[in-house]
Tab-separated table of C-alpha atoms and ligand atoms in Angstrom:
chain	number	residue	atom	x	y	z
A	1	MET	CA	0.149	-0.341	-0.141
A	2	PHE	CA	1.405	3.256	-0.926
A	3	ALA	CA	1.513	5.562	2.215
A	4	ARG	CA	-0.918	8.279	2.036
A	5	ILE	CA	0.104	12.268	1.427
A	6	THR	CA	-1.613	14.546	2.581
A	7	ALA	CA	-1.320	18.667	2.028
A	8	HIS	CA	-0.660	19.190	5.411
A	9	SER	CA	2.304	16.984	5.963
A	10	LEU	CA	3.613	18.386	2.028
A	11	ARG	CA	3.246	21.717	3.777
A	12	ARG	CA	5.429	20.802	7.014
A	13	ALA	CA	8.422	18.980	5.005
A	14	ALA	CA	8.624	22.006	2.421
A	15	SER	CA	8.773	24.246	5.757
A	16	ILE	CA	11.158	22.226	7.619
A	17	LEU	CA	13.294	22.445	4.246
A	18	LEU	CA	12.674	25.448	3.913
A	19	LEU	CA	14.228	26.601	6.999
A	20	ALA	CA	17.290	24.494	6.282
A	21	SER	CA	18.077	25.795	3.199
A	22	VAL	CA	17.531	29.570	4.352
A	23	LEU	CA	19.992	28.542	6.977
A	24	SER	CA	22.157	27.132	4.897
A	25	ALA	CA	21.903	29.216	1.496
A	26	CYS	CA	21.934	32.922	2.856
A	27	SER	CA	25.539	32.423	4.051
A	28	ALA	CA	26.631	29.332	1.603
A	29	VAL	CA	26.415	31.693	-1.554
A	30	GLN	CA	28.237	34.609	-0.253
A	31	SER	CA	31.842	32.673	-0.367
A	32	ILE	CA	32.838	29.291	-1.874
A	33	ASP	CA	36.048	27.154	-0.626
A	34	THR	CA	37.908	27.500	-3.530
A	35	PRO	CA	41.418	26.025	-4.069
A	36	ALA	CA	44.283	28.750	-4.431
A	37	ALA	CA	45.599	28.576	-8.010
A	38	ASN	CA	49.013	27.693	-7.957
A	39	GLY	CA	50.813	30.745	-9.535
A	40	ALA	CA	49.253	32.826	-7.661
A	41	SER	CA	49.765	31.047	-3.769
A	42	ALA	CA	53.344	31.478	-4.994
A	43	VAL	CA	53.468	34.850	-5.318
A	44	ALA	CA	51.487	34.957	-1.786
A	45	GLN	CA	54.044	32.841	-0.337
A	46	ALA	CA	56.947	34.724	-1.170
A	47	SER	CA	55.437	38.134	-0.085
A	48	ALA	CA	54.700	37.038	3.366
A	49	ALA	CA	57.313	35.561	4.204
A	50	PRO	CA	59.384	39.465	5.432
A	51	SER	CA	56.218	39.735	6.645
A	52	ALA	CA	56.145	36.834	9.026
A	53	SER	CA	59.735	37.939	10.535
A	54	ALA	CA	58.386	41.550	11.306
A	55	SER	CA	55.185	40.415	12.508
A	56	ALA	CA	57.398	37.614	14.535
A	57	ALA	CA	59.077	40.577	16.470
A	58	ALA	CA	56.360	42.999	17.040
A	59	ILE	CA	54.926	40.241	19.229
A	60	ALA	CA	57.969	40.042	21.549
A	61	ALA	CA	57.125	42.486	23.638
A	62	SER	CA	53.272	40.894	24.214
A	63	SER	CA	54.041	37.290	24.709
A	64	THR	CA	55.420	37.770	28.002
A	65	GLN	CA	52.732	39.335	29.078
A	66	ALA	CA	50.779	36.360	27.705
A	67	SER	CA	52.776	33.670	29.501
A	68	VAL	CA	51.380	34.803	32.904
A	69	ALA	CA	48.496	35.184	32.858
A	70	PRO	CA	46.660	33.020	35.549
A	71	SER	CA	44.393	31.110	32.706
A	72	ALA	CA	47.781	30.546	30.960
A	73	ALA	CA	48.362	27.731	33.755
A	74	GLU	CA	44.992	25.366	32.493
A	75	SER	CA	47.589	24.842	29.596
A	76	PRO	CA	51.543	24.738	30.048
A	77	VAL	CA	53.356	26.052	27.780
A	78	ALA	CA	56.555	24.267	27.791
A	79	GLY	CA	59.705	23.890	25.589
A	80	THR	CA	58.616	26.021	22.521
A	81	THR	CA	58.615	30.043	23.970
A	82	ASP	CA	60.668	31.611	20.640
A	83	GLU	CA	57.828	32.822	18.964
A	84	GLN	CA	59.875	32.106	15.457
A	85	ALA	CA	59.750	28.520	16.561
A	86	ILE	CA	56.043	28.275	17.212
A	87	ILE	CA	55.925	30.365	13.634
A	88	ALA	CA	57.903	27.273	12.117
A	89	SER	CA	55.488	24.765	14.011
A	90	ILE	CA	52.474	26.220	12.797
A	91	GLN	CA	53.856	26.039	9.182
A	92	GLU	CA	54.588	22.608	9.786
A	93	THR	CA	50.641	21.979	10.690
A	94	LEU	CA	49.402	23.914	8.186
A	95	ASP	CA	51.001	22.450	5.411
A	96	LEU	CA	50.262	19.167	6.518
A	97	TYR	CA	46.849	20.163	6.440
A	98	ALA	CA	47.272	21.303	2.710
A	99	LYS	CA	49.010	18.049	1.643
A	100	ALA	CA	45.643	16.310	3.273
A	101	TYR	CA	43.647	18.305	0.880
A	102	ASN	CA	45.998	17.660	-1.638
A	103	ASP	CA	46.581	14.207	-2.152
A	104	ASN	CA	42.479	13.912	-0.392
A	105	ASP	CA	44.189	11.785	2.615
A	106	PRO	CA	41.951	13.262	5.610
A	107	SER	CA	43.756	10.453	8.163
A	108	LEU	CA	46.166	13.505	7.754
A	109	LEU	CA	43.510	15.515	9.442
A	110	ALA	CA	44.119	13.700	12.910
A	111	GLN	CA	48.009	14.738	12.469
A	112	VAL	CA	47.035	18.751	12.779
A	113	VAL	CA	44.393	18.590	15.336
A	114	ASP	CA	43.979	18.771	18.981
A	115	PRO	CA	43.359	16.102	19.844
A	116	LYS	CA	41.053	17.086	22.976
A	117	ASN	CA	38.928	19.180	21.503
A	118	GLY	CA	35.768	17.354	20.072
A	119	PRO	CA	34.254	20.536	18.208
A	120	MET	CA	37.813	21.154	16.144
A	121	LYS	CA	37.550	17.492	15.077
A	122	ARG	CA	33.973	17.898	13.826
A	123	TYR	CA	35.458	20.990	12.337
A	124	VAL	CA	38.778	20.651	10.792
A	125	GLN	CA	36.476	16.574	8.635
A	126	THR	CA	33.377	18.799	8.277
A	127	ARG	CA	34.947	21.064	6.022
A	128	PHE	CA	36.990	18.288	5.135
A	129	GLU	CA	33.697	16.662	3.229
A	130	ASN	CA	32.455	19.691	2.566
A	131	TYR	CA	34.969	20.545	-0.183
A	132	GLN	CA	36.039	17.274	-1.777
A	133	GLU	CA	31.830	16.720	-2.532
A	134	SER	CA	31.569	20.300	-3.568
A	135	ILE	CA	32.606	20.662	-7.517
A	136	PHE	CA	35.987	21.667	-6.463
A	137	GLY	CA	36.749	18.719	-4.653
A	138	GLY	CA	39.755	17.098	-5.635
A	139	GLN	CA	41.832	19.538	-7.680
A	140	GLY	CA	43.978	19.916	-5.144
A	141	GLY	CA	46.616	23.589	-5.290
A	142	PHE	CA	45.833	23.798	-1.596
A	143	GLU	CA	48.731	26.003	0.468
A	144	TYR	CA	49.057	28.366	3.016
A	145	THR	CA	51.218	30.226	4.963
A	146	VAL	CA	51.789	31.429	8.602
A	147	THR	CA	51.902	34.890	8.051
A	148	GLU	CA	51.755	36.433	12.056
A	149	VAL	CA	51.724	35.105	15.548
A	150	GLU	CA	49.863	37.032	18.810
A	151	PRO	CA	49.419	35.695	22.095
A	152	HIS	CA	45.992	34.679	23.409
A	153	GLU	CA	44.492	34.677	26.944
A	154	SER	CA	44.518	31.150	27.800
A	155	GLY	CA	47.969	30.046	25.219
A	156	PHE	CA	46.288	29.785	22.505
A	157	ILE	CA	47.939	32.121	19.470
A	158	ILE	CA	45.782	33.345	17.131
A	159	ALA	CA	47.512	33.343	13.602
A	160	THR	CA	47.167	34.895	11.036
A	161	ILE	CA	47.090	32.490	7.444
A	162	GLU	CA	47.399	33.049	3.748
A	163	ARG	CA	45.754	31.374	1.245
A	164	SER	CA	47.039	33.129	-2.574
A	165	GLY	CA	46.183	37.074	-1.445
A	166	LEU	CA	42.899	34.998	0.825
A	167	GLN	CA	43.761	35.638	4.636
A	168	ALA	CA	42.025	34.289	7.999
A	169	LYS	CA	42.782	34.062	11.365
A	170	TRP	CA	42.267	30.390	12.976
A	171	THR	CA	43.545	30.261	16.841
A	172	PHE	CA	46.320	27.118	17.794
A	173	ARG	CA	47.538	25.400	21.104
A	174	GLU	CA	50.352	24.002	21.809
A	175	VAL	CA	49.528	20.270	22.493
A	176	ASN	CA	53.367	17.544	24.078
A	177	GLY	CA	55.801	20.656	21.473
A	178	ARG	CA	53.422	20.829	18.603
A	179	TRP	CA	51.359	23.753	18.118
A	180	LEU	CA	47.832	22.201	16.884
A	181	MET	CA	44.332	23.422	15.617
A	182	SER	CA	42.282	24.121	18.000
A	183	GLU	CA	39.763	26.934	19.872
A	184	PRO	CA	38.618	27.361	23.568
A	185	ASN	CA	36.294	25.915	25.321
A	186	GLU	CA	32.868	27.058	26.844
A	187	LYS	CA	35.051	27.959	30.146
A	188	GLN	CA	38.199	29.553	28.229
A	189	LEU	CA	35.687	31.815	26.397
A	190	GLY	CA	35.102	34.035	29.407
A	191	GLU	CA	31.302	34.708	30.842
A	192	ARG	CA	28.560	35.588	28.096
A	193	GLN	CA	28.211	38.929	28.518
A	194	LYS	CA	24.213	40.588	27.313
A	195	VAL	CA	25.237	44.503	25.379
A	196	GLU	CA	21.708	45.917	24.919
A	197	SER	CA	22.705	48.850	22.353
A	198	GLU	CA	19.770	51.209	21.231
A	199	HIS	CA	18.870	48.795	19.177
A	200	PHE	CA	19.903	45.552	19.281
A	201	THR	CA	20.294	43.009	22.148
A	202	PHE	CA	24.084	41.482	21.942
A	203	TYR	CA	24.988	37.847	23.302
A	204	MET	CA	28.865	38.045	23.452
A	205	TYR	CA	32.116	36.793	25.015
A	206	PRO	CA	35.315	38.090	25.798
A	207	TRP	CA	37.142	36.044	24.280
A	208	THR	CA	35.826	37.922	20.803
A	209	LYS	CA	36.542	41.545	22.115
A	210	ASP	CA	38.339	42.670	20.047
A	211	VAL	CA	35.811	42.994	17.477
A	212	ASN	CA	33.035	43.196	19.203
A	213	GLU	CA	32.721	47.043	19.285
A	214	LYS	CA	33.486	46.757	15.375
A	215	LEU	CA	30.128	43.252	14.984
A	216	MET	CA	27.689	46.086	17.199
A	217	GLN	CA	28.529	49.134	15.082
A	218	GLN	CA	28.442	46.525	11.712
A	219	MET	CA	24.645	45.604	13.266
A	220	ASP	CA	23.587	49.812	13.214
A	221	VAL	CA	24.942	50.214	9.463
A	222	ALA	CA	22.655	46.990	8.273
A	223	ARG	CA	19.641	49.245	10.278
A	224	GLU	CA	20.109	52.397	8.358
A	225	GLN	CA	20.981	50.576	5.129
A	226	VAL	CA	17.301	48.218	5.909
A	227	LEU	CA	15.483	51.344	7.154
A	228	GLU	CA	16.209	53.487	4.387
A	229	LYS	CA	15.127	51.477	1.180
A	230	LEU	CA	12.526	49.910	2.794
A	231	GLY	CA	11.275	53.012	4.942
A	232	LYS	CA	10.353	51.025	8.334
A	233	VAL	CA	12.038	48.943	10.512
A	234	PRO	CA	10.339	47.677	13.525
A	235	ASP	CA	10.520	48.669	17.074
A	236	LEU	CA	10.902	45.390	19.264
A	237	LYS	CA	15.203	45.410	19.424
A	238	ALA	CA	16.394	42.065	17.694
A	239	ASN	CA	18.179	40.180	19.105
A	240	VAL	CA	21.873	39.583	17.248
A	241	TYR	CA	24.751	36.179	18.793
A	242	ILE	CA	28.356	36.946	18.369
A	243	LYS	CA	29.539	33.606	17.483
A	244	PRO	CA	32.979	32.831	19.283
A	245	THR	CA	33.633	29.812	17.739
A	246	PHE	CA	33.074	26.848	16.236
A	247	GLY	CA	32.237	24.673	19.538
A	248	VAL	CA	29.912	27.255	20.845
A	249	GLY	CA	26.724	29.125	19.834
A	250	ALA	CA	24.221	28.231	17.026
A	251	VAL	CA	24.864	25.105	14.907
A	252	THR	CA	27.061	26.517	11.843
A	253	SER	CA	28.455	25.047	8.469
A	254	PRO	CA	31.939	26.265	7.942
A	255	ASN	CA	32.404	29.278	6.029
A	256	THR	CA	29.758	31.090	7.828
A	257	LEU	CA	29.939	35.203	8.513
A	258	ALA	CA	26.336	35.244	9.566
A	259	PHE	CA	22.237	34.122	9.422
A	260	TYR	CA	18.674	35.131	10.363
A	261	ASP	CA	17.085	32.643	12.230
A	262	ARG	CA	13.351	32.607	12.442
A	263	ASN	CA	12.846	30.313	14.752
A	264	SER	CA	14.798	30.103	17.401
A	265	ARG	CA	14.305	28.758	21.135
A	266	ALA	CA	13.696	32.499	21.993
A	267	GLY	CA	12.091	34.098	18.816
A	268	ASP	CA	14.164	35.279	16.403
A	269	ARG	CA	17.514	35.961	15.650
A	270	ILE	CA	21.148	36.787	13.560
A	271	VAL	CA	23.990	35.167	14.352
A	272	ILE	CA	27.525	36.722	13.379
A	273	ALA	CA	30.447	34.029	13.100
A	274	ALA	CA	33.314	35.860	14.577
A	275	PRO	CA	35.934	37.087	12.178
A	276	ASN	CA	38.568	35.744	13.904
A	277	SER	CA	37.008	31.999	14.500
A	278	TYR	CA	37.533	29.348	12.491
A	279	VAL	CA	33.444	29.320	11.225
A	280	PHE	CA	34.529	32.695	9.469
A	281	PRO	CA	35.401	32.342	5.619
A	282	PHE	CA	38.974	33.248	4.019
A	283	TYR	CA	38.336	36.905	2.722
A	284	ASP	CA	40.259	39.802	0.902
A	285	ALA	CA	43.721	40.231	2.805
A	286	SER	CA	44.013	43.473	1.381
A	287	ALA	CA	40.475	44.587	2.038
A	288	GLY	CA	39.507	43.121	5.306
A	289	TRP	CA	37.319	41.026	6.029
A	290	GLU	CA	34.789	44.459	6.981
A	291	GLY	CA	33.546	44.237	3.332
A	292	ASP	CA	31.840	41.176	2.934
A	293	LEU	CA	30.712	41.064	6.892
A	294	GLN	CA	28.602	43.933	5.832
A	295	THR	CA	26.768	43.023	2.833
A	296	THR	CA	25.659	39.516	4.451
A	297	LEU	CA	24.827	41.151	8.170
A	298	THR	CA	22.482	43.640	5.807
A	299	HIS	CA	20.922	40.977	3.854
A	300	GLU	CA	20.259	38.769	6.557
A	301	TYR	CA	18.803	42.143	8.805
A	302	THR	CA	16.353	42.721	5.319
A	303	HIS	CA	14.914	39.506	6.509
A	304	LEU	CA	14.414	39.851	9.058
A	305	VAL	CA	12.192	43.743	8.873
A	306	ASN	CA	11.337	41.161	5.190
A	307	ASN	CA	9.541	38.655	8.400
A	308	ARG	CA	8.499	41.340	11.891
A	309	SER	CA	6.873	44.896	9.409
A	310	PHE	CA	6.080	43.482	6.387
A	311	THR	CA	4.870	39.306	5.184
A	312	PRO	CA	6.232	36.259	6.960
A	313	ILE	CA	8.938	35.498	5.227
A	314	SER	CA	6.977	31.460	4.671
A	315	ARG	CA	3.855	33.103	3.184
A	316	MET	CA	6.937	34.176	0.329
A	317	SER	CA	8.309	31.765	-2.688
A	318	ASP	CA	11.859	32.611	-2.448
A	319	TRP	CA	12.964	34.969	-5.398
A	320	MET	CA	11.144	37.195	-3.252
A	321	VAL	CA	12.936	36.783	0.093
A	322	GLU	CA	16.703	36.358	-1.392
A	323	GLY	CA	16.130	38.944	-4.200
A	324	LEU	CA	14.950	41.992	-1.060
A	325	ALA	CA	18.046	41.250	0.575
A	326	GLU	CA	19.965	41.044	-2.009
A	327	TYR	CA	18.344	44.164	-3.694
A	328	VAL	CA	18.640	45.838	-0.700
A	329	SER	CA	22.300	44.444	0.230
A	330	ASP	CA	24.576	44.824	-2.379
A	331	PRO	CA	23.398	46.293	-6.153
A	332	THR	CA	25.970	44.619	-7.794
A	333	SER	CA	24.952	41.843	-7.159
A	334	ALA	CA	23.484	40.294	-10.744
A	335	ARG	CA	27.431	41.557	-11.829
A	336	SER	CA	28.632	40.177	-8.796
A	337	ARG	CA	27.123	36.004	-9.058
A	338	GLY	CA	27.392	35.772	-13.432
A	339	VAL	CA	23.827	37.283	-14.310
A	340	PRO	CA	25.234	38.894	-17.766
A	341	ALA	CA	27.430	35.300	-18.977
A	342	ALA	CA	24.059	33.499	-17.980
A	343	VAL	CA	22.519	36.235	-19.854
A	344	ALA	CA	24.238	36.759	-22.890
A	345	SER	CA	24.202	32.533	-23.135
A	346	ASP	CA	21.141	31.928	-22.679
A	347	GLN	CA	20.662	30.323	-19.541
A	348	ILE	CA	18.431	32.481	-17.863
A	349	ILE	CA	16.958	30.484	-14.544
A	350	PRO	CA	13.537	30.064	-15.650
A	351	ILE	CA	10.575	31.794	-12.519
A	352	MET	CA	8.613	28.974	-12.743
A	353	ASP	CA	10.067	25.735	-13.938
A	354	THR	CA	7.444	24.160	-16.284
A	355	SER	CA	9.183	20.720	-16.925
A	356	GLY	CA	6.969	19.016	-14.366
A	357	GLN	CA	9.431	17.264	-12.896
A	358	VAL	CA	9.362	17.468	-8.972
A	359	ASN	CA	11.853	18.985	-6.630
A	360	LYS	CA	11.274	21.997	-9.595
A	361	GLN	CA	14.357	23.618	-10.951
A	362	ASP	CA	13.413	27.981	-10.683
A	363	LEU	CA	13.922	30.752	-8.978
A	364	GLU	CA	10.231	30.145	-7.346
A	365	HIS	CA	12.606	27.175	-5.235
A	366	LEU	CA	15.626	28.689	-5.079
A	367	THR	CA	17.167	26.823	-2.237
A	368	ILE	CA	16.469	23.035	-2.788
A	369	LEU	CA	18.619	23.759	-6.595
A	370	GLU	CA	20.940	21.333	-7.531
A	371	GLN	CA	23.289	23.570	-9.099
A	372	ASP	CA	23.534	27.756	-9.860
A	373	VAL	CA	22.040	28.252	-6.291
A	374	GLY	CA	24.796	32.063	-6.170
A	375	LEU	CA	23.423	32.723	-9.790
A	376	ALA	CA	20.126	31.715	-8.825
A	377	TYR	CA	20.342	34.762	-5.668
A	378	GLY	CA	21.973	36.804	-8.837
A	379	PHE	CA	18.082	36.627	-10.738
A	380	ALA	CA	15.824	37.215	-7.987
A	381	PHE	CA	18.057	40.287	-7.862
A	382	THR	CA	17.053	41.244	-11.194
A	383	LEU	CA	13.494	40.370	-10.860
A	384	VAL	CA	13.243	43.006	-7.660
A	385	GLU	CA	15.179	45.117	-9.278
A	386	PHE	CA	12.785	44.928	-12.630
A	387	ILE	CA	10.057	45.296	-10.730
A	388	ASN	CA	10.977	48.073	-8.924
A	389	ASP	CA	12.182	49.546	-12.179
A	390	LYS	CA	8.616	48.254	-14.053
A	391	HIS	CA	5.784	47.788	-11.856
A	392	GLY	CA	5.692	50.981	-9.708
A	393	GLY	CA	8.730	50.533	-6.841
A	394	MET	CA	9.496	49.191	-3.993
A	395	ASP	CA	5.346	49.500	-3.293
A	396	GLY	CA	4.442	47.299	-6.243
A	397	PHE	CA	7.073	44.356	-4.994
A	398	TRP	CA	5.149	44.829	-1.251
A	399	LYS	CA	1.978	44.950	-3.971
A	400	LEU	CA	3.121	41.385	-5.249
A	401	VAL	CA	4.004	39.812	-2.151
A	402	GLN	CA	0.822	40.978	-1.046
A	403	SER	CA	-1.060	39.125	-3.350
A	404	TYR	CA	1.224	36.067	-3.417
A	405	ASP	CA	0.366	35.354	0.579
A	406	GLN	CA	-3.388	35.110	-0.137
A	407	LYS	CA	-3.446	33.720	-3.327
A	408	GLN	CA	-0.456	31.158	-2.617
A	409	ASN	CA	-0.237	31.205	-6.354
A	410	LEU	CA	2.482	33.602	-8.757
A	411	PRO	CA	1.003	33.336	-12.139
A	412	ALA	CA	-2.298	34.888	-9.721
A	413	ALA	CA	-1.006	37.427	-7.793
A	414	ILE	CA	0.477	39.095	-10.795
A	415	GLN	CA	-2.597	39.063	-12.451
A	416	GLU	CA	-3.830	40.574	-9.449
A	417	ALA	CA	-1.148	42.919	-8.199
A	418	TYR	CA	0.050	44.108	-12.305
A	419	GLY	CA	-3.274	43.096	-14.129
A	420	ILE	CA	-0.539	41.084	-16.451
A	421	SER	CA	-0.569	37.349	-17.001
A	422	TYR	CA	2.175	35.151	-16.011
A	423	GLU	CA	4.083	35.264	-19.465
A	424	GLN	CA	3.617	38.804	-20.325
A	425	PHE	CA	5.441	39.189	-17.141
A	426	ASP	CA	8.093	36.794	-17.799
A	427	GLN	CA	8.875	37.686	-21.112
A	428	GLU	CA	9.035	41.669	-20.123
A	429	TRP	CA	11.517	40.529	-17.648
A	430	ARG	CA	13.806	38.489	-20.346
A	431	ALA	CA	13.624	41.716	-22.983
A	432	TRP	CA	14.651	44.076	-19.707
A	433	LEU	CA	17.522	41.222	-18.792
A	434	GLU	CA	18.431	41.797	-22.779
A	435	GLU	CA	18.290	45.205	-21.880
A	436	ASN	CA	20.416	45.893	-19.058
A	437	TYR	CA	22.402	42.454	-19.076
A	438	GLY	CA	22.617	41.497	-22.305
B	501	LIG	ZN1	19.224	34.978	2.611
């Protein structure tokens, strides 16, 4: 006998799927873990060498301070007190780590991770598997260079790591004379603080004190940008969690900048990955982490405002939700996500997949696309831009959203909001794409 699928269970399954994909897709498409090109990373390594020795000298003064900190007693630092030796040891760890990727040899990962740190072991394993399963898997070409080390609390070192012009900050701990990939446990982070600002309630740890203030400012900028584009934001304060490490706070996949979680136990919230943690993706070394993160925070805060002050996200189609967030946060979205090339080669992702297949490959179901999710965000952006341009600005967009909210059917909503058929709307959009991005 066939299982009976009710409308209710279908809706429930769809909403669970949507939540899962909104959580991952929002941040995942911001960064793709690509291997370094060999030529480029050789240049990065060469130019990094002088700064490594300069910075080693620079930290000589502060390292004494770190070793007398009371918390350092928890993880005794014996042996390597010399900064050059620390840099050399971290570089050895990084070389082994790169070799694991280049040789597709996960057994090497055990040698680079603090064996006592469960979350860190999971992180390294997950990141490795995500990469090998991605379209870039198996290409190799990984090369990491440590350019700077800075002592932190509890005997940890925060190292600046470069990879072909990109940069990240990773933490290391000394285990039996070797500096391994590790991160502090909850106790070592210090006591979590709740900080009220005018528009937000922040939850943060002393461990990330170097970036906490900057992140608070960036949320204010996000709020101003959304207010300017959408005309209103909620009066009620929003909760923002600064996630200090992979192991503490909301469950997050590697390479996450931030995400909007509308269904957390304590109501909705924005979670930000600390820029000096393993979760945060590599960023342009000369531009710094602030730019990409600001765009993402404005994108995620748009979701919050959309959900609280306009129409619940669960009542809207994917392209409306993501297209709006892109439209508000990043005017270059279509170009940076490859829309012009797709238009030129006649590979426009359809608004509605009419092929009859069950797993629709279209912008209505953007978050379950099997490929080109990043490009789909770009096309979703163009739909919102097109509506703003040709169908009554932002008011025209909300008019369509309201019709869709009631009808849960795009052709009917377009007919009601704009008085034209879906086919005509689609044709107009495609002509507009040719004109603006062709
Ligand atoms: Zn999003």
